[in-house]
mmCIF file of C-alpha atoms and ligand atoms in Angstrom:
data_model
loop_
_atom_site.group_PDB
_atom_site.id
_atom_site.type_symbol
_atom_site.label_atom_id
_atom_site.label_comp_id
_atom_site.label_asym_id
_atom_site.label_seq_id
_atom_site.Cartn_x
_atom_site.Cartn_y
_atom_site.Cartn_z
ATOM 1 C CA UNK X 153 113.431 268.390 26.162
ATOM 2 C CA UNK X 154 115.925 270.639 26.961
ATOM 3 C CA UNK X 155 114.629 274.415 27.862
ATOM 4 C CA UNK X 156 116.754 277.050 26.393
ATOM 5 C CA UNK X 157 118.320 278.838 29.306
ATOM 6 C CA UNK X 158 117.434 282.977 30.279
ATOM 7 C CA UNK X 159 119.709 284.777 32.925
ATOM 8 C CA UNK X 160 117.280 288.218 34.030
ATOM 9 C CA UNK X 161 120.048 290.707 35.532
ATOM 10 C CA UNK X 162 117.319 292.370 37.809
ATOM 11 C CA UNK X 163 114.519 292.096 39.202
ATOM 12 C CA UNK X 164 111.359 293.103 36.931
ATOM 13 C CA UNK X 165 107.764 293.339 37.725
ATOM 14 C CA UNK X 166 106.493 290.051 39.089
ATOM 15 C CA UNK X 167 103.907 289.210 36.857
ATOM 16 C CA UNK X 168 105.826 289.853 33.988
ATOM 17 C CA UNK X 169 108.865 287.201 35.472
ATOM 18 C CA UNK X 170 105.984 284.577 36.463
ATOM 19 C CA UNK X 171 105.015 285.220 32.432
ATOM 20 C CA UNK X 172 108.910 284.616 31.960
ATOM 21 C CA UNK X 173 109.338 281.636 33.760
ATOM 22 C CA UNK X 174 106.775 279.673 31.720
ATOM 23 C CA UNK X 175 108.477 280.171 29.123
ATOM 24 C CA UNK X 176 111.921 278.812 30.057
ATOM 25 C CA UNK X 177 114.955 277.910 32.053
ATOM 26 C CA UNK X 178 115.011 280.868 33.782
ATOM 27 C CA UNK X 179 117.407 282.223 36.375
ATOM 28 C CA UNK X 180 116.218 285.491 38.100
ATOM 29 C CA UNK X 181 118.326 287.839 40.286
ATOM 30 C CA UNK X 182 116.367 287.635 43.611
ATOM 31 C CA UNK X 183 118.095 289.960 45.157
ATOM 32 C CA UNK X 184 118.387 292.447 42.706
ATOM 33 C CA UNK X 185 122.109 293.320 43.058
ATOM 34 C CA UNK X 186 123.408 294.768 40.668
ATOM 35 C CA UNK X 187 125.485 292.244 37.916
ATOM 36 C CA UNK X 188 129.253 292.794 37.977
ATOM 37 C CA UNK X 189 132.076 292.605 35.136
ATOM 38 C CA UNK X 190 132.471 288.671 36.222
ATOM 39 C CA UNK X 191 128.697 287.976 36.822
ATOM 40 C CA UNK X 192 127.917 289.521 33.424
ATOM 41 C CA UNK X 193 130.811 287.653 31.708
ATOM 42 C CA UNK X 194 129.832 284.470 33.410
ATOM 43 C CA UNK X 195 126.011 285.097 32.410
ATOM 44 C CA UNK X 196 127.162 285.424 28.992
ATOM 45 C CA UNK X 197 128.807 281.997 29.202
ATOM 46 C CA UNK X 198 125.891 280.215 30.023
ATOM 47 C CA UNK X 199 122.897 281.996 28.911
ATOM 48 C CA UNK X 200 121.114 281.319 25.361
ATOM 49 C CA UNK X 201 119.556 284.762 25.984
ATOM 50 C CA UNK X 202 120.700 287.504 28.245
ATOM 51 C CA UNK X 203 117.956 289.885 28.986
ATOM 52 C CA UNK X 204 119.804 292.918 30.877
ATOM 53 C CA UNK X 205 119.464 296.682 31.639
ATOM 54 C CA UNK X 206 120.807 299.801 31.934
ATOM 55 C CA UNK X 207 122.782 298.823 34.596
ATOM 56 C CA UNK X 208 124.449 295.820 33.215
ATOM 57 C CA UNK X 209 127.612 297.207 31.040
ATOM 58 C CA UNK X 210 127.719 294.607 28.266
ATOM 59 C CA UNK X 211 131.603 295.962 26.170
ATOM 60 C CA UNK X 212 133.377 294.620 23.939
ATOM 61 C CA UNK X 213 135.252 292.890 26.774
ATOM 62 C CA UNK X 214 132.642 290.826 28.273
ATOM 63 C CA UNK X 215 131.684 289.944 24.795
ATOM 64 C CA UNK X 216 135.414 289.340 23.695
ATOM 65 C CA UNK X 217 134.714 286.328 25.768
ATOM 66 C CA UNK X 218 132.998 284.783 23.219
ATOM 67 C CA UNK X 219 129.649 284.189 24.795
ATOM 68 C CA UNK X 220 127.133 280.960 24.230
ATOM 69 C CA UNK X 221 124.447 283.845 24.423
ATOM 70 C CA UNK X 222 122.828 283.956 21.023
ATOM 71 C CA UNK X 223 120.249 287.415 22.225
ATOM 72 C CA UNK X 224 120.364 289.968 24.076
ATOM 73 C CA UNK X 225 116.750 291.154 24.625
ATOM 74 C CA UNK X 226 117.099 294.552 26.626
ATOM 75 C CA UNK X 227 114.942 295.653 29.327
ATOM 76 C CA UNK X 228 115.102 299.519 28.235
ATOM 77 C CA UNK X 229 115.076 301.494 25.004
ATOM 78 C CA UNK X 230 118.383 303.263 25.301
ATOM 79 C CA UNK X 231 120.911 300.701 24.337
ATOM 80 C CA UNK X 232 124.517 302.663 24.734
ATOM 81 C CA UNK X 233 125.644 300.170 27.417
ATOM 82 C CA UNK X 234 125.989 297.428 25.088
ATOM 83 C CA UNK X 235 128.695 297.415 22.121
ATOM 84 C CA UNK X 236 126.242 296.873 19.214
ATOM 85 C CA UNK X 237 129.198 296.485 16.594
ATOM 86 C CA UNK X 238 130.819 293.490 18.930
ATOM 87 C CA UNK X 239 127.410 291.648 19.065
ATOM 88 C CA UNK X 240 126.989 291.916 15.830
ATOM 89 C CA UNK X 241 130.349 290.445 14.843
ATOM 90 C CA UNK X 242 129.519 287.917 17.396
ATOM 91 C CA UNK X 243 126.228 286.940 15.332
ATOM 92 C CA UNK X 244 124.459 288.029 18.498
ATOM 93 C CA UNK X 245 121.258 289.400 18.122
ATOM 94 C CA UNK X 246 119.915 292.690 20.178
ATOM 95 C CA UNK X 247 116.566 293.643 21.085
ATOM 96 C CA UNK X 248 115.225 297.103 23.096
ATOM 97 C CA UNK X 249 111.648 298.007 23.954
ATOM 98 C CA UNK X 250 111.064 300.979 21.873
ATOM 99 C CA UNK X 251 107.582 302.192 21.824
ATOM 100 C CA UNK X 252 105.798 301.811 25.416
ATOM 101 C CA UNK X 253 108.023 304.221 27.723
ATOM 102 C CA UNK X 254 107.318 307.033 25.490
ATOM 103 C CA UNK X 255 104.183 308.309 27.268
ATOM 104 C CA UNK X 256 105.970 308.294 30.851
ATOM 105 C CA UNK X 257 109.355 309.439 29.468
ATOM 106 C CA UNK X 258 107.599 312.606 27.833
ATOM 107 C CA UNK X 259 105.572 313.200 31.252
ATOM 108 C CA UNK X 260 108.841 313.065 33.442
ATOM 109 C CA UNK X 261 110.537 315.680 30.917
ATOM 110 C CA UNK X 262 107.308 317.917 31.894
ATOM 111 C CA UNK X 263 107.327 316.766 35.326
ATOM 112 C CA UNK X 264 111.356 318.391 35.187
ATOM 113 C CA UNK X 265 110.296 321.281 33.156
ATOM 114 C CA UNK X 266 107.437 322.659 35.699
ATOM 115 C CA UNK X 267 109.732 321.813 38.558
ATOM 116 C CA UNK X 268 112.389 323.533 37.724
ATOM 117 C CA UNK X 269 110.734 326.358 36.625
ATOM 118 C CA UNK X 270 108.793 327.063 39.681
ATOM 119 C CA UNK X 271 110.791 326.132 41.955
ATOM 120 C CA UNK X 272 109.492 323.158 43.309
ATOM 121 C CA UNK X 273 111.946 321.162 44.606
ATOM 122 C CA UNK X 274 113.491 323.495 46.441
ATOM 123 C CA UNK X 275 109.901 324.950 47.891
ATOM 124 C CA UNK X 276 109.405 321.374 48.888
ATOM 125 C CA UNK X 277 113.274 321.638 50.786
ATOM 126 C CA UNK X 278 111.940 324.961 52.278
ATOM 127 C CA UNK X 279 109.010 323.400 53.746
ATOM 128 C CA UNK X 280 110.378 320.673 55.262
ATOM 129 C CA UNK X 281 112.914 322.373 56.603
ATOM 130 C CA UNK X 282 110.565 324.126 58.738
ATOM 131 C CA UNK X 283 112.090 327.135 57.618
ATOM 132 C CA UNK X 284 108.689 328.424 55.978
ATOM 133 C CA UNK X 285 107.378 331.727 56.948
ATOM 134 C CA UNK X 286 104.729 332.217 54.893
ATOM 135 C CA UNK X 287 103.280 333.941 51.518
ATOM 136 C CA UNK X 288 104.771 336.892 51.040
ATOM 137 C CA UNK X 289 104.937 338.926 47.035
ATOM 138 C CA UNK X 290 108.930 338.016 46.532
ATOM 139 C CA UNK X 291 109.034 335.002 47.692
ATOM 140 C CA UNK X 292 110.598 331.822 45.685
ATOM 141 C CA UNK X 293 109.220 333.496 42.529
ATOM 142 C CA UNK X 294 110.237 331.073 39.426
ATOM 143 C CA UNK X 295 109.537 331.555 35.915
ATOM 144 C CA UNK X 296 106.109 331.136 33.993
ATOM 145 C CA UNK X 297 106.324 327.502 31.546
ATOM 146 C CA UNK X 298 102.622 328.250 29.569
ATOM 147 C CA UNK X 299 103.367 329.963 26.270
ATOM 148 C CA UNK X 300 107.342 329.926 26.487
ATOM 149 C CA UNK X 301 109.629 328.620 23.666
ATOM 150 C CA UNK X 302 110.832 324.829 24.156
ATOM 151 C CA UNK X 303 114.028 323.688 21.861
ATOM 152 C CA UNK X 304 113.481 320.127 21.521
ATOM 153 C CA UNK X 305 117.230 318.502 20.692
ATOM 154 C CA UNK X 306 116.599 314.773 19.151
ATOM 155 C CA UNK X 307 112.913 314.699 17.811
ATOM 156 C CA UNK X 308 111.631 310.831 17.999
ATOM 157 C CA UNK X 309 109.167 309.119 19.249
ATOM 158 C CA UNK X 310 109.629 311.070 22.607
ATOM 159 C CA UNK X 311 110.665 314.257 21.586
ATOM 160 C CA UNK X 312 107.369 314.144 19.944
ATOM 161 C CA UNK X 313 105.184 312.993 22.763
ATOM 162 C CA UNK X 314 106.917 316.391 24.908
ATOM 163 C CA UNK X 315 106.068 318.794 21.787
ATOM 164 C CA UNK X 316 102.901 317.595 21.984
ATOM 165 C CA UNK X 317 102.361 318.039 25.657
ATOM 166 C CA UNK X 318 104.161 322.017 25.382
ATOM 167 C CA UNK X 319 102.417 322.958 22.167
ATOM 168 C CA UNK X 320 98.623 321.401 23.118
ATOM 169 C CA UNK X 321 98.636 321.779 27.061
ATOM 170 C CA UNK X 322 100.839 324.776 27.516
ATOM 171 C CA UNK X 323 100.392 326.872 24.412
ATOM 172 C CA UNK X 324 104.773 326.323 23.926
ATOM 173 C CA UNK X 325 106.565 327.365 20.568
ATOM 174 C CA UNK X 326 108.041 324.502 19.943
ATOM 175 C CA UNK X 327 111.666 324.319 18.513
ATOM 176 C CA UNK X 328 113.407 321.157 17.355
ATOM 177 C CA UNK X 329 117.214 319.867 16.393
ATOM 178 C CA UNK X 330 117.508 316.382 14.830
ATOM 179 C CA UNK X 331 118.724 314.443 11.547
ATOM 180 C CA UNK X 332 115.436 314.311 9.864
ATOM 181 C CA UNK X 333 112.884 316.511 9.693
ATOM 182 C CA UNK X 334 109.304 315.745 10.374
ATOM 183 C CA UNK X 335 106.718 315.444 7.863
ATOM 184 C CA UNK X 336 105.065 318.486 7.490
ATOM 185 C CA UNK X 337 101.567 317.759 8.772
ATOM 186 C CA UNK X 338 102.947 316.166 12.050
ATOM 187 C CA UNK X 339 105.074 319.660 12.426
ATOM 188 C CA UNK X 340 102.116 321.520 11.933
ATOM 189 C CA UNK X 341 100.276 319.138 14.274
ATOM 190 C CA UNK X 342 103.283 319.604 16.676
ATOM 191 C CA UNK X 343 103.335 323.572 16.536
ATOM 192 C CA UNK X 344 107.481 322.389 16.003
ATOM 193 C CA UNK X 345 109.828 324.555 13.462
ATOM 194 C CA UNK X 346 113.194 322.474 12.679
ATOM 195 C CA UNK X 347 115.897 325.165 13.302
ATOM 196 C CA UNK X 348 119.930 324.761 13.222
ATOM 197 C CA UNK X 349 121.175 323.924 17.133
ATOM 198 C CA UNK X 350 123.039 327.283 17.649
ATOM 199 C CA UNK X 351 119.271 328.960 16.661
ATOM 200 C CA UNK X 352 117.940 326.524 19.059
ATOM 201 C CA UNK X 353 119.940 327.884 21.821
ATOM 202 C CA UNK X 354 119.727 330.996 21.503
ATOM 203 C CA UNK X 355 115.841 331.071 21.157
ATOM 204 C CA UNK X 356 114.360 328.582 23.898
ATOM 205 C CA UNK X 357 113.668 329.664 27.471
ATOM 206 C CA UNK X 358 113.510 325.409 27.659
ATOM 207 C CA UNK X 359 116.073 322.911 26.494
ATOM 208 C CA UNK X 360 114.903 319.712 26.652
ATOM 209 C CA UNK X 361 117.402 316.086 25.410
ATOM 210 C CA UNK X 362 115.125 313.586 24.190
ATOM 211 C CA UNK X 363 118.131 312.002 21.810
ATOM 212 C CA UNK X 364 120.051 308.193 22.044
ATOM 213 C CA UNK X 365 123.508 308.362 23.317
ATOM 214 C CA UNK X 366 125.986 307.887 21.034
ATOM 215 C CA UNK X 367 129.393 308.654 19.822
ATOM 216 C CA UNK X 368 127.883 312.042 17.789
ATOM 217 C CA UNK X 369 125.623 313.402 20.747
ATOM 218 C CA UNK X 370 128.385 312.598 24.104
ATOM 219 C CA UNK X 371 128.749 316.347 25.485
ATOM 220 C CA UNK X 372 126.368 317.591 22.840
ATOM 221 C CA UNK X 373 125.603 320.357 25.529
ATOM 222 C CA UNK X 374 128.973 321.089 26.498
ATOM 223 C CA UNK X 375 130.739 324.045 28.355
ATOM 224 C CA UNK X 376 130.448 326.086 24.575
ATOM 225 C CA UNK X 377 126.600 325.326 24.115
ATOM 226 C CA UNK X 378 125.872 325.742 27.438
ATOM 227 C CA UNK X 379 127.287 329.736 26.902
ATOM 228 C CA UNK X 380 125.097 329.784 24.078
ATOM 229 C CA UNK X 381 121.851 329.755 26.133
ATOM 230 C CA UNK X 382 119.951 332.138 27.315
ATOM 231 C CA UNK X 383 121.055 333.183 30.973
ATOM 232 C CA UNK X 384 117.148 332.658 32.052
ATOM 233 C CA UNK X 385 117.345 329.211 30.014
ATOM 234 C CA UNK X 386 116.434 326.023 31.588
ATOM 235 C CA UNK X 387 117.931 322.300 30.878
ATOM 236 C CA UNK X 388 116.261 319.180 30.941
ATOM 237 C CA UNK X 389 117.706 315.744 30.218
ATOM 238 C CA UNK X 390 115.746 312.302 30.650
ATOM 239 C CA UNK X 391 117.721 310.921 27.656
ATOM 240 C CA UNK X 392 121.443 309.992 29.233
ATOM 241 C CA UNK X 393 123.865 311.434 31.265
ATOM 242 C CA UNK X 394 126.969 311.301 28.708
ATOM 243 C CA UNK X 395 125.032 314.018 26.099
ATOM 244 C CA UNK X 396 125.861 316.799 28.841
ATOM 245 C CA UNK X 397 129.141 318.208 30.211
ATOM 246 C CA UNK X 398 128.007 317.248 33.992
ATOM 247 C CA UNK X 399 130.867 319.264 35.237
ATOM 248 C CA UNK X 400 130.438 322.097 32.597
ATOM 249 C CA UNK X 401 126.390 322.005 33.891
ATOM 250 C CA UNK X 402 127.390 322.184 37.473
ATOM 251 C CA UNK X 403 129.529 325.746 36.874
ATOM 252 C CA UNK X 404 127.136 326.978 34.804
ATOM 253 C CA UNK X 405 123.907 326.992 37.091
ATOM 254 C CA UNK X 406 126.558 327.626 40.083
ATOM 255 C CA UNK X 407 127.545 330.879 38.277
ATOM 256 C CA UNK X 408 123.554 331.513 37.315
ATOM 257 C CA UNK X 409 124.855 331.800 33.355
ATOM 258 C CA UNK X 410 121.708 329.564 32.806
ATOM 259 C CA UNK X 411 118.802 329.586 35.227
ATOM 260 C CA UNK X 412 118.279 326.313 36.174
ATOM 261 C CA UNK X 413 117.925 322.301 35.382
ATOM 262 C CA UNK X 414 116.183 319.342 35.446
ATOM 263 C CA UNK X 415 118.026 315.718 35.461
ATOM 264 C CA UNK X 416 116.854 312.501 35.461
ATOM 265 C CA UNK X 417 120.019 310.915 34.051
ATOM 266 C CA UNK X 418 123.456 311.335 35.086
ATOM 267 C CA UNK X 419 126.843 310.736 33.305
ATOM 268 C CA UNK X 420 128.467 307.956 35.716
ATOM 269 C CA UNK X 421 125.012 306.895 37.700
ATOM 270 C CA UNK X 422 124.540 306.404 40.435
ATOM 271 C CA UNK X 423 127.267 309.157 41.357
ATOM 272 C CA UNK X 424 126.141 312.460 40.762
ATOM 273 C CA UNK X 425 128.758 315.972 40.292
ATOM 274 C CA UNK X 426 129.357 316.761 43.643
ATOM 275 C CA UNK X 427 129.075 320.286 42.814
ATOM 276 C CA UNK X 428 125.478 319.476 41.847
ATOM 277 C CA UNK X 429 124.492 318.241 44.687
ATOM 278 C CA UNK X 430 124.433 321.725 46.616
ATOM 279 C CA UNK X 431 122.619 323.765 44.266
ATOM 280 C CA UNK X 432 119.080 324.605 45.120
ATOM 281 C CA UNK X 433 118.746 325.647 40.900
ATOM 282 C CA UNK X 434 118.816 322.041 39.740
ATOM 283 C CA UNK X 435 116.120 319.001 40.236
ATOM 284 C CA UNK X 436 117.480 316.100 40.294
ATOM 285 C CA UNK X 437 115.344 312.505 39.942
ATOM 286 C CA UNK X 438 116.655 309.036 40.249
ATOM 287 C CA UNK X 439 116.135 307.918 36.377
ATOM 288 C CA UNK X 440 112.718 307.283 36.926
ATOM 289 C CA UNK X 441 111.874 308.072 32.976
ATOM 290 C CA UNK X 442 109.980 305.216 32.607
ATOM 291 C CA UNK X 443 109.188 304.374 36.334
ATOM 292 C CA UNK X 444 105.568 303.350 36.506
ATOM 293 C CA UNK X 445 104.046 300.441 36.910
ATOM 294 C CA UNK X 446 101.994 299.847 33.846
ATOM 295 C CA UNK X 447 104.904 300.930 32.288
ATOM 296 C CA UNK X 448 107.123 298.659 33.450
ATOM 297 C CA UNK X 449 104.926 295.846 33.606
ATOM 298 C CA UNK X 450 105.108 297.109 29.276
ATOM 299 C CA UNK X 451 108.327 296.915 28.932
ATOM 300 C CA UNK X 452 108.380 293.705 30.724
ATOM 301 C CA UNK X 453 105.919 292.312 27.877
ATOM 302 C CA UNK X 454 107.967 293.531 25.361
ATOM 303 C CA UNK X 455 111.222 291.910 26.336
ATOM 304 C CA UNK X 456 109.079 288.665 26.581
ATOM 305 C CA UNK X 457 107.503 289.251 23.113
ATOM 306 C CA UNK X 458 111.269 289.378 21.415
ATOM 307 C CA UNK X 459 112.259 286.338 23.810
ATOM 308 C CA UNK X 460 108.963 284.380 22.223
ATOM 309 C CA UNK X 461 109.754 285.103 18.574
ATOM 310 C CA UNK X 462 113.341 284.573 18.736
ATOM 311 C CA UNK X 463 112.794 281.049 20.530
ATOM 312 C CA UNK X 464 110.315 280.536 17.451
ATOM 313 C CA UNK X 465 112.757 281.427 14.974
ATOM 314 C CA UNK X 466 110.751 283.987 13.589
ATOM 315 C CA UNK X 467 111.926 288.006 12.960
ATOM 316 C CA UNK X 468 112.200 290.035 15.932
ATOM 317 C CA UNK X 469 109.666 292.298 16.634
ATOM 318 C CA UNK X 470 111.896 294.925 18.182
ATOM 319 C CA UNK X 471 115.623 294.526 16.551
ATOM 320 C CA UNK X 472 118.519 296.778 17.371
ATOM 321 C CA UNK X 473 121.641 297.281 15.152
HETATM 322 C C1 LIG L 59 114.818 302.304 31.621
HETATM 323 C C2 LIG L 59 115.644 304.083 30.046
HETATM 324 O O1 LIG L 59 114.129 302.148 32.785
HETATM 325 O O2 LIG L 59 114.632 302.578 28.546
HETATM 326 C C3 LIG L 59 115.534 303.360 28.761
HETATM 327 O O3 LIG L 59 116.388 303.605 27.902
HETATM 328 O O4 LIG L 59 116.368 304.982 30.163
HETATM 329 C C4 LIG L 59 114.886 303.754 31.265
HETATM 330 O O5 LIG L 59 113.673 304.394 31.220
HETATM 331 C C5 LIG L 59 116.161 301.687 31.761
HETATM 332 O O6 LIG L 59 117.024 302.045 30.749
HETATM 333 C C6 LIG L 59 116.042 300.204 31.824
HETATM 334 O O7 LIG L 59 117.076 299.532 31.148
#
C-alpha cells in the first residue's frame, strides 16, 4: 500500500520525528536549512501534507501553484505566514498547535518583563565586559516589577497565563485590551479590568503583546501609541514582530520617551533594526517563546495528533480558518 507522503520543513525534536516516521512516507530536512520560495513550492507539489513553521512563508504564490498538498499541519500556533483565505479556496486544510506553548510563552513574557526592568541584560554586558567595579548605591538602578500596573493588549489563552503570573506572583494590576471580554469570575480570578487601548497606555508601567498577527493588529503599537505611553513605560512583545513599528520602537527608547523593551519577535526575523541593536534599554531574545524541550517535544505531538486524524478521515483536533 501506498503511504501518504509528509515533507517536515525543519528539524523537530527527535523523538517526536521517530513518532512521525511510523506513521508515513516521510521526508525530513536533515540539515535543517531553512526551506526557500522553490523548495516550499516544490514541497507543495509533492507532499499530501506539509507540516511547516514559522519560517516557511507559505503565500498565495506558492499556493497559486496549485499544490497536491491536501494539509498543512503547522508546527507553531501563530499562523500569519500562511495565506489562510488561499488554502481555503484551495480546499486545503490548516492545522496549528494551540494550547501547549502557553505556559512557556507566558514565562518568556515575564522572563522579558523582569529583564528589562532591572536591567539585566545589560548588567550581564557589564560584567562580562570586565568593566565591573563593584556595588555601589547608584549603580544600574532599574525599576521595581512587584505591584506595578501591566496592560495586557490581546487577552487569550496567553495573555491569560501572564495576568495570572503578574496578578498571583507579583501582586500586578492587571489591565487588558481585546475583542471580548472575559467572563467575570476569570477577571476577578485574573485581578484584570478590560479598559479602552488609549486608557491602557496611559495607565501601565508594563505593556505586554500577547495578540495573533493580523491585518487589524500590524503596527498596533505604532510611532502614535508609542507617544501615548508613559515615558517610564516598558514594552514587551513575544507575539510577532509586524504588531510593532520596529523603527518607531527603536527612536523611541533611543530618545528615552519610553523606558525600555523586551523582544522576542522581530518584524523581518532574523534581521533586527539596526538602530536596536546598540541600545543597552532593550532585551532582545532569539524567538525562543516556546523554546523548551518538553515544550517542543508538545508541540511536536500535536502536529502528529492532527496528521493521525486527518489520515483517518476524522475532524481535526486543532483546525485553523
Ligand atoms: C514557535 C511561535 O516556536 O507557535 C508560535 O506561534 O511563535 C513559536 O513559539 C514557532 O512559531 C514555530 O512555528
Amino acid at each position: 500500500m501506498m503511504r501518504a507522503r509528509i515533507v517536515v520543513t525543519r528539524r523537530w525534536p527527535a523523538d517526536v520525528e521517530a513518532r512521525l516516521a511510523t506513521m508515513a512516507d516521510v521526508a525530513f530536512n536533515r540539515d535543517d536549512r531553512p526551506f526557500d520560495a522553490d523548495q516550499v513550492t516544490a514541497a507543495l507539489a509533492t507532499a499530501y501534507i506539509l507540516l511547516p513553521t514559522v519560517t516557511d512563508r507559505i503565500g498565495a504564490a506558492v499556493l497559486g501553484t496549485r499544490p497536491r498538498t491536501r494539509l498543512i499541519a503547522n508546527f507553531g500556533v501563530g499562523v500569519n505566514h500562511i495565506d489562510l483565505a488561499a488554502a481555503k479556496a484551495l480546499g486545503i486544510a490548516v492545522s496549528n498547535t494551540p494550547g501547549v506553548l502557553t505556559d512557556c510563552t507566558a514565562d518568556l513574557a515575564m522572563t522579558l518583563m523582569l529583564m528589562a526592568a532591572r536591567r539585566a541584560g545589560e548588567g550581564e554586558r557589564h560584567v562580562r565586559s570586565g568593566a565591573w567595579v563593584g556595588w555601589r548605591p547608584t549603580h544600574m538602578v532599574g525599576s521595581r516589577v512587584t505591584g506595578k500596573t501591566l496592560g495586557i493588549i490581546g487577552m487569550g489563552r496567553i495573555g491569560q497565563a501572564v495576568a495570572r503570573r503578574a496578578h498571583a506572583g507579583f501582586g500586578m494590576t492587571v489591565l487588558y485590551h481585546s475583542r471580548q471580554r472575559l467572563d467575570g469570575a476569570i477577571e476577578a480570578a485574573l485581578g484584570a479590568t478590560k479598559v479602552p487601548l488609549a486608557n491602557l497606555l496611559a495607565r501601565s508601567d508594563f505593556v505586554s503583546l500577547h495578540c495573533p498577527s493580523t491585518p487589524e493588529t500590524r503596527h498596533i503599537i505604532d510611532a502614535a501609541r508609542l507617544a501615548a505611553m508613559r515615558p517610564t513605560a516598558i514594552l514587551i512583545n513575544t507575539a510577532r514582530g509586524d504588531v510593532v513599528d520596529e523603527a518607531a520602537l527603536a527612536s523611541a527608547l533611543g530618545e528615552g520617551r519610553i523606558a525600555a523593551a523586551g523582544l522576542d519577535v522581530y518584524e523581518r526575523e532574523p534581521a533586527i533594526e539596526a538602530a536596536l541593536m546598540g541600545l543597552e534599554n532593550v532585551v532582545l531574545l532569539p524567538h525562543l517563546g516556546s523554546a523548551t524541550a518538553e515544550t517542543r517535544t508538545a508541540m511536536g505531538d500535536c502536529v502528529l495528533d492532527n496528521v493521525a486524524a486527518f489520515l483517518a478521515g476524522r475532524p481535526l483536533p486543532n483546525p485553523v480558518g
